[in-house]
Amino acid sequence: MASIPLKKKNRAQPGKRSTTFLGQWSMFLRQFIKHPGMIGSVIPSSQMLVDSMLEGVDWQRTRLFVEYGPGVGTFTRPILDRLHPDATLLAIDLNLDFVAYLEAEIADPRLRIVHGSAADVRRFIKESGYAQADYVLSGIPFSTLPDGVGEAICAETRSVLKDGGAFLVYQYSGYMRRLLSPLFEEIRERVEWRNIPPCRMFVAMKRQILAQAA
Ligand SMILES: C[S@@+](CC[C@H](N)C(=O)[O-])C[C@H]1O[C@@H](n2cnc3c(N)ncnc32)[C@H](O)[C@@H]1O
């Protein structure tokens, strides 16, 4: 799917967040009612889940961070808060309403938002002027994707990660382990209970860096 350029005349000023917390929840709920399978959750992730997912990231080293399924920006904003001034955050969402919403809400030169599927991450990274990513973080509901799409996204993700990069995934079920296991030799799994519902967190590492570090 091609990325679609969006009008930016309603964009917020840098650093300004024009929508309230309740506004974000209501936007999220409306999209869930329209596309339950694509969204996979009634409410956005909790702040505790966001902090737990991002705590191990090496922000000094990171130059390209990719986010799949940013939704209303629950992770996007905290990632930008931590991201190096010279780095890029590439956010990819299949839902055009979320893409338009984020375009209007977040004005940050480090953020590039594209409309499309995570399955096309390789092309989006190339179009952003990069070859590989340091981290990919995913909020996509893998268990509701059409047959074969989850496997394709995971394989593409591994191929676009730098040696030493990591695929960070949060999911409500353990289904993800089956997709990650054939591709990533080292997978760490934890549960964040302070989320509705409690959420599994996976860190899938590219092996090469572990061998170098040993
Ligand atoms: C559970 S929501 C996560 C939203 C937000 N990141 C959060 O944590 O609250 C899932 C998101 O994945 C997006 N999505 C679903 N399938 C996708 C795909 N194949 N590629 C990119 N985004 C996708 C949906 O549009 C939605 O924004």
Short mmCIF file of C-alpha atoms and ligand atoms in Angstrom, two decimals:
data_model
loop_
_atom_site.label_atom_id
_atom_site.label_comp_id
_atom_site.label_asym_id
_atom_site.label_seq_id
_atom_site.Cartn_x
_atom_site.Cartn_y
_atom_site.Cartn_z
CA MET A 1 0.00 0.00 0.00
CA ALA A 2 1.37 3.42 -0.91
CA SER A 3 1.88 6.02 1.78
CA ILE A 4 -0.53 8.93 1.42
CA PRO A 5 0.65 12.52 1.91
CA LEU A 6 -1.69 14.39 4.23
CA LYS A 7 -2.60 18.06 4.57
CA LYS A 8 -0.83 19.60 7.53
CA LYS A 9 -2.64 22.91 7.89
CA ASN A 10 -4.32 21.84 11.17
CA ARG A 11 -1.12 20.63 12.76
CA ALA A 12 -0.44 21.55 16.37
CA GLN A 13 2.56 23.71 17.24
CA PRO A 14 5.74 21.82 18.19
CA GLY A 15 5.38 20.27 21.61
CA LYS A 16 1.70 21.25 21.88
CA ARG A 17 -0.87 18.52 22.55
CA SER A 18 -4.27 19.78 21.60
CA THR A 19 -6.39 16.74 22.45
CA THR A 20 -7.25 15.76 25.99
CA PHE A 21 -6.73 12.31 27.46
CA LEU A 22 -10.50 11.70 27.18
CA GLY A 23 -10.42 12.88 23.56
CA GLN A 24 -7.78 10.26 22.78
CA TRP A 25 -9.81 7.51 24.47
CA SER A 26 -12.96 8.49 22.60
CA MET A 27 -11.12 8.53 19.24
CA PHE A 28 -9.65 5.11 20.06
CA LEU A 29 -13.05 3.65 21.04
CA ARG A 30 -14.68 4.99 17.88
CA GLN A 31 -12.03 3.30 15.75
CA PHE A 32 -12.42 0.04 17.69
CA ILE A 33 -16.17 0.07 16.96
CA LYS A 34 -15.44 0.67 13.25
CA HIS A 35 -12.57 -1.86 12.91
CA PRO A 36 -12.44 -4.23 15.92
CA GLY A 37 -10.07 -6.74 14.27
CA MET A 38 -7.61 -4.07 13.13
CA ILE A 39 -7.52 -2.22 16.45
CA GLY A 40 -7.71 -5.23 18.78
CA SER A 41 -8.30 -3.24 21.99
CA VAL A 42 -11.04 -0.99 23.39
CA ILE A 43 -8.69 1.44 25.14
CA PRO A 44 -5.11 2.64 24.59
CA SER A 45 -2.14 1.15 26.48
CA SER A 46 -1.42 2.35 30.03
CA GLN A 47 1.44 4.71 30.95
CA MET A 48 2.96 1.85 33.01
CA LEU A 49 3.03 -0.43 29.96
CA VAL A 50 4.62 2.34 27.90
CA ASP A 51 7.34 2.90 30.52
CA SER A 52 8.04 -0.83 30.89
CA MET A 53 8.29 -1.35 27.13
CA LEU A 54 10.68 1.57 26.62
CA GLU A 55 12.92 1.17 29.68
CA GLY A 56 15.61 -1.00 28.03
CA VAL A 57 16.05 1.10 24.89
CA ASP A 58 19.49 2.57 24.20
CA TRP A 59 18.33 6.08 23.23
CA GLN A 60 21.85 7.47 22.78
CA ARG A 61 22.64 4.92 20.07
CA THR A 62 19.25 4.87 18.35
CA ARG A 63 18.94 6.70 15.03
CA LEU A 64 15.88 4.99 13.54
CA PHE A 65 13.04 3.80 15.75
CA VAL A 66 10.04 2.24 13.97
CA GLU A 67 6.59 1.99 15.54
CA TYR A 68 3.87 -0.28 14.13
CA GLY A 69 0.27 0.66 15.00
CA PRO A 70 0.73 4.01 16.79
CA GLY A 71 -3.04 4.54 17.08
CA VAL A 72 -3.64 7.81 18.96
CA GLY A 73 0.06 8.14 19.83
CA THR A 74 0.14 6.47 23.25
CA PHE A 75 3.72 5.30 22.60
CA THR A 76 4.58 7.85 19.91
CA ARG A 77 4.74 10.82 22.30
CA PRO A 78 6.86 9.08 24.99
CA ILE A 79 9.19 7.77 22.28
CA LEU A 80 9.66 11.33 20.98
CA ASP A 81 10.25 12.53 24.57
CA ARG A 82 13.19 10.10 24.82
CA LEU A 83 14.46 10.12 21.22
CA HIS A 84 17.83 11.67 20.28
CA PRO A 85 17.53 15.06 18.50
CA ASP A 86 19.14 13.60 15.35
CA ALA A 87 17.03 10.44 15.26
CA THR A 88 13.86 9.58 13.33
CA LEU A 89 10.67 7.90 14.50
CA LEU A 90 8.89 6.16 11.63
CA ALA A 91 5.28 5.39 12.63
CA ILE A 92 3.26 3.06 10.37
CA ASP A 93 -0.50 2.57 10.75
CA LEU A 94 -3.04 0.80 8.55
CA ASN A 95 -5.87 3.02 9.78
CA LEU A 96 -6.05 6.29 7.83
CA ASP A 97 -8.10 8.01 10.56
CA PHE A 98 -5.30 7.40 13.08
CA VAL A 99 -2.70 8.62 10.58
CA ALA A 100 -4.66 11.85 9.96
CA TYR A 101 -5.19 12.27 13.72
CA LEU A 102 -1.47 11.95 14.49
CA GLU A 103 -0.55 14.27 11.63
CA ALA A 104 -2.84 16.91 13.14
CA GLU A 105 -1.81 16.31 16.76
CA ILE A 106 1.97 15.90 16.78
CA ALA A 107 4.31 18.35 15.12
CA ASP A 108 7.85 17.09 15.51
CA PRO A 109 10.42 17.13 12.70
CA ARG A 110 11.76 13.76 13.89
CA LEU A 111 8.39 12.06 13.31
CA ARG A 112 7.46 10.52 9.95
CA ILE A 113 3.96 9.03 9.84
CA VAL A 114 2.97 6.73 6.99
CA HIS A 115 -0.30 5.09 6.06
CA GLY A 116 0.20 1.44 5.21
CA SER A 117 0.95 -2.01 6.54
CA ALA A 118 3.87 -3.00 8.70
CA ALA A 119 4.41 -5.74 6.11
CA ASP A 120 5.88 -2.99 3.89
CA VAL A 121 8.30 -1.73 6.53
CA ARG A 122 11.35 -2.33 4.31
CA ARG A 123 10.00 0.08 1.65
CA PHE A 124 8.98 2.71 4.21
CA ILE A 125 12.43 2.61 5.80
CA LYS A 126 14.08 3.04 2.40
CA GLU A 127 11.75 5.95 1.54
CA SER A 128 12.78 7.56 4.85
CA GLY A 129 16.42 7.50 3.77
CA TYR A 130 17.57 4.70 6.06
CA ALA A 131 18.80 1.16 5.45
CA GLN A 132 17.97 -0.47 8.79
CA ALA A 133 16.31 0.23 12.13
CA ASP A 134 17.72 0.11 15.66
CA TYR A 135 14.37 -0.84 17.19
CA VAL A 136 10.92 -1.80 15.98
CA LEU A 137 8.05 -1.59 18.47
CA SER A 138 4.70 -3.17 17.68
CA GLY A 139 1.19 -2.69 19.04
CA ILE A 140 -0.45 -4.58 16.16
CA PRO A 141 -3.00 -7.22 17.25
CA PHE A 142 -1.11 -10.16 15.71
CA SER A 143 -3.66 -12.79 16.75
CA THR A 144 -6.42 -11.20 14.61
CA LEU A 145 -4.36 -10.63 11.44
CA PRO A 146 -5.24 -12.61 8.28
CA ASP A 147 -3.36 -15.91 7.83
CA GLY A 148 0.30 -15.45 6.98
CA VAL A 149 0.42 -11.68 7.60
CA GLY A 150 1.88 -11.96 11.11
CA GLU A 151 4.61 -14.31 9.88
CA ALA A 152 5.42 -11.95 6.98
CA ILE A 153 5.60 -8.90 9.27
CA CYS A 154 7.91 -10.68 11.73
CA ALA A 155 10.23 -11.89 8.95
CA GLU A 156 10.41 -8.41 7.40
CA THR A 157 11.02 -6.91 10.83
CA ARG A 158 13.99 -9.16 11.47
CA SER A 159 15.44 -8.32 8.06
CA VAL A 160 15.23 -4.54 8.64
CA LEU A 161 16.76 -4.62 12.12
CA LYS A 162 20.44 -3.81 12.58
CA ASP A 163 22.63 -6.37 14.28
CA GLY A 164 22.01 -5.68 17.95
CA GLY A 165 18.59 -4.23 17.29
CA ALA A 166 15.45 -5.50 18.95
CA PHE A 167 11.80 -6.13 18.12
CA LEU A 168 9.66 -4.95 21.06
CA VAL A 169 6.13 -6.36 21.08
CA TYR A 170 3.21 -6.00 23.49
CA GLN A 171 0.27 -8.39 23.18
CA TYR A 172 -2.58 -9.69 25.29
CA SER A 173 -1.92 -13.36 24.47
CA GLY A 174 1.11 -15.63 24.23
CA TYR A 175 0.41 -16.20 20.52
CA MET A 176 3.34 -13.95 19.60
CA ARG A 177 5.93 -16.39 20.93
CA ARG A 178 5.02 -18.81 18.12
CA LEU A 179 5.75 -16.13 15.51
CA LEU A 180 8.97 -14.88 17.09
CA SER A 181 10.57 -18.20 18.04
CA PRO A 182 11.57 -19.36 14.52
CA LEU A 183 13.17 -15.99 13.74
CA PHE A 184 14.79 -14.64 16.91
CA GLU A 185 17.04 -16.91 18.97
CA GLU A 186 16.81 -14.76 22.11
CA ILE A 187 13.34 -13.77 23.31
CA ARG A 188 12.62 -12.25 26.69
CA GLU A 189 9.04 -12.24 27.95
CA ARG A 190 7.46 -10.41 30.88
CA VAL A 191 3.95 -9.40 31.94
CA GLU A 192 2.85 -5.85 32.76
CA TRP A 193 -0.07 -6.24 35.16
CA ARG A 194 -0.77 -2.50 35.35
CA ASN A 195 -2.61 -2.44 32.03
CA ILE A 196 -6.21 -3.25 31.05
CA PRO A 197 -6.04 -6.13 30.38
CA PRO A 198 -2.60 -7.24 31.69
CA CYS A 199 -0.20 -7.41 28.78
CA ARG A 200 2.69 -9.64 27.69
CA MET A 201 5.85 -7.84 26.65
CA PHE A 202 8.38 -9.48 24.32
CA VAL A 203 11.91 -8.35 23.51
CA ALA A 204 13.24 -10.29 20.51
CA MET A 205 16.93 -9.66 19.90
CA LYS A 206 19.05 -10.18 16.82
CA ARG A 207 21.53 -12.85 17.85
CA GLN A 208 24.64 -11.42 16.23
CA ILE A 209 25.03 -8.66 18.80
CA LEU A 210 24.83 -11.14 21.67
CA ALA A 211 27.65 -13.16 20.11
CA GLN A 212 29.73 -9.97 19.72
CA ALA A 213 28.99 -8.83 23.26
CA ALA A 214 29.89 -12.21 24.81
C1 LIG B 1 -4.14 -2.08 19.92
S1 LIG B 1 -3.97 -0.70 18.79
C2 LIG B 1 -2.48 -0.01 19.53
C3 LIG B 1 -2.55 1.48 19.62
C4 LIG B 1 -1.48 2.14 20.49
N1 LIG B 1 -0.14 1.83 20.01
C5 LIG B 1 -1.59 1.79 21.94
O1 LIG B 1 -0.74 1.07 22.46
O2 LIG B 1 -2.54 2.21 22.58
C6 LIG B 1 -3.40 -1.50 17.29
C7 LIG B 1 -2.95 -0.55 16.17
O3 LIG B 1 -2.38 -1.34 15.12
C8 LIG B 1 -2.82 -0.82 13.86
N2 LIG B 1 -2.65 -1.89 12.86
C9 LIG B 1 -3.34 -3.04 12.72
N3 LIG B 1 -2.83 -3.79 11.72
C10 LIG B 1 -1.75 -3.10 11.22
C11 LIG B 1 -0.78 -3.36 10.19
N4 LIG B 1 -0.81 -4.48 9.46
N5 LIG B 1 0.18 -2.44 9.97
C12 LIG B 1 0.25 -1.28 10.71
N6 LIG B 1 -0.65 -0.99 11.69
C13 LIG B 1 -1.63 -1.88 11.95
C14 LIG B 1 -4.25 -0.37 14.15
O4 LIG B 1 -4.74 0.53 13.19
C15 LIG B 1 -4.06 0.26 15.54
O5 LIG B 1 -3.62 1.60 15.45
#
